[in-house]
Amino acid sequence: DRRFVFATVLGAGQVLQFRVDAARGELVPNDPPALKIRDGAGPRHLAFHPTGHVVYLLNELDASIDVLALDVQRGTLSAQQSISMLPPGFSGEPWGAELRLTPDARFLYASERRSSTLAGFLIDGTTGALRPIGQWPTQAQPRGFAVSPSGRWLVAAGQLSHTVGVHRIDAETGTLDLRHTHAVGRNPN
């Protein structure tokens, strides 16, 4: 409703919370001014559930996703759930990149660059909580990706492979099936 603004601060490990003063054209720190995220998480991207009551936060440094409740009256966030997006057996330093919801808000996907995978989650329609549905290999070092407006396709850009992969999204289960790969030039995002 354009009354609040949120900003991730990876280095400080927090999400800043502002109120919008439309009359003066400025952002005013909310109370509290920030939501502290776990040390070492590295908040990177936010995605808002269409209901407006839930926000998903991708953390770059530990490749986790936090489910945050949004108090729509106060414009403040509170942690509800934290879930890993790493594939089983992963070792090394995680590097989360992006997250997107399907247009019907049934599924959430996230990309992890070190394992070159996409993780999928079923979204609880009432609470917004996440349940893992799988991880799938994709283009080398998937930096950015998008879900088509129809919700049937996910296109992932591989920064190191210089290709995009077109994945079909199963409407019932949310599973991904790589259907096509296209060369697109260096460092796509």
Steps between C-alpha positions, in 0.01 A plus 500: 500500500809722462516589869818304578839422344736215586867475402742211546849573630717196437809623686310610810279190500170682526190618321437873542139606563371843396173688502424715196429866575324579171437864588871569547621243247730318737559172677482502879655216704227282646486374859703286511712629211633155404443128530824325593565179307727219626874568488650368177166480315553795265154635412481563123153494338139542608185364335152592620214251510198652322295493822735766637542320833809292420844593368767254385866589557782328313827499692806493274771382739330196657257426210194508723156647460323670787122527513414833658159612625411857406296703746306703243393761756846572643712411197733271692631152430542203734669166435271194466711232329848445361570227246807394302502501122815286473491159333567193719871430546607853407841597635680826458405863522136569397411785266126566471393727217131552422145403594167516316141399564269354239215739408249286693733512807490120539875453449820688580833433325853607592836474322828394659813583301765264644294183447337636181159395624147630530309418819122483508255543786126452541340803666234440765202704378398600853825568686749555217731236651730311262537127444786375277395321181842448341824626352586485132822556308499801271747719311847552646486769768135604469500864588157615391182331391139580426165323509274558201173691553314173432690328784581207270866583425814600687794644305836492682809690381837330558764763556787255436331282237393802290168326441142511621306190592126479447335286767139384488319543834259219584179679601405232755830419670722800422780273377728634226587326174779649286364515144736728304842666528595806294835675458452870570845657534732573790384555858122491460278606788 
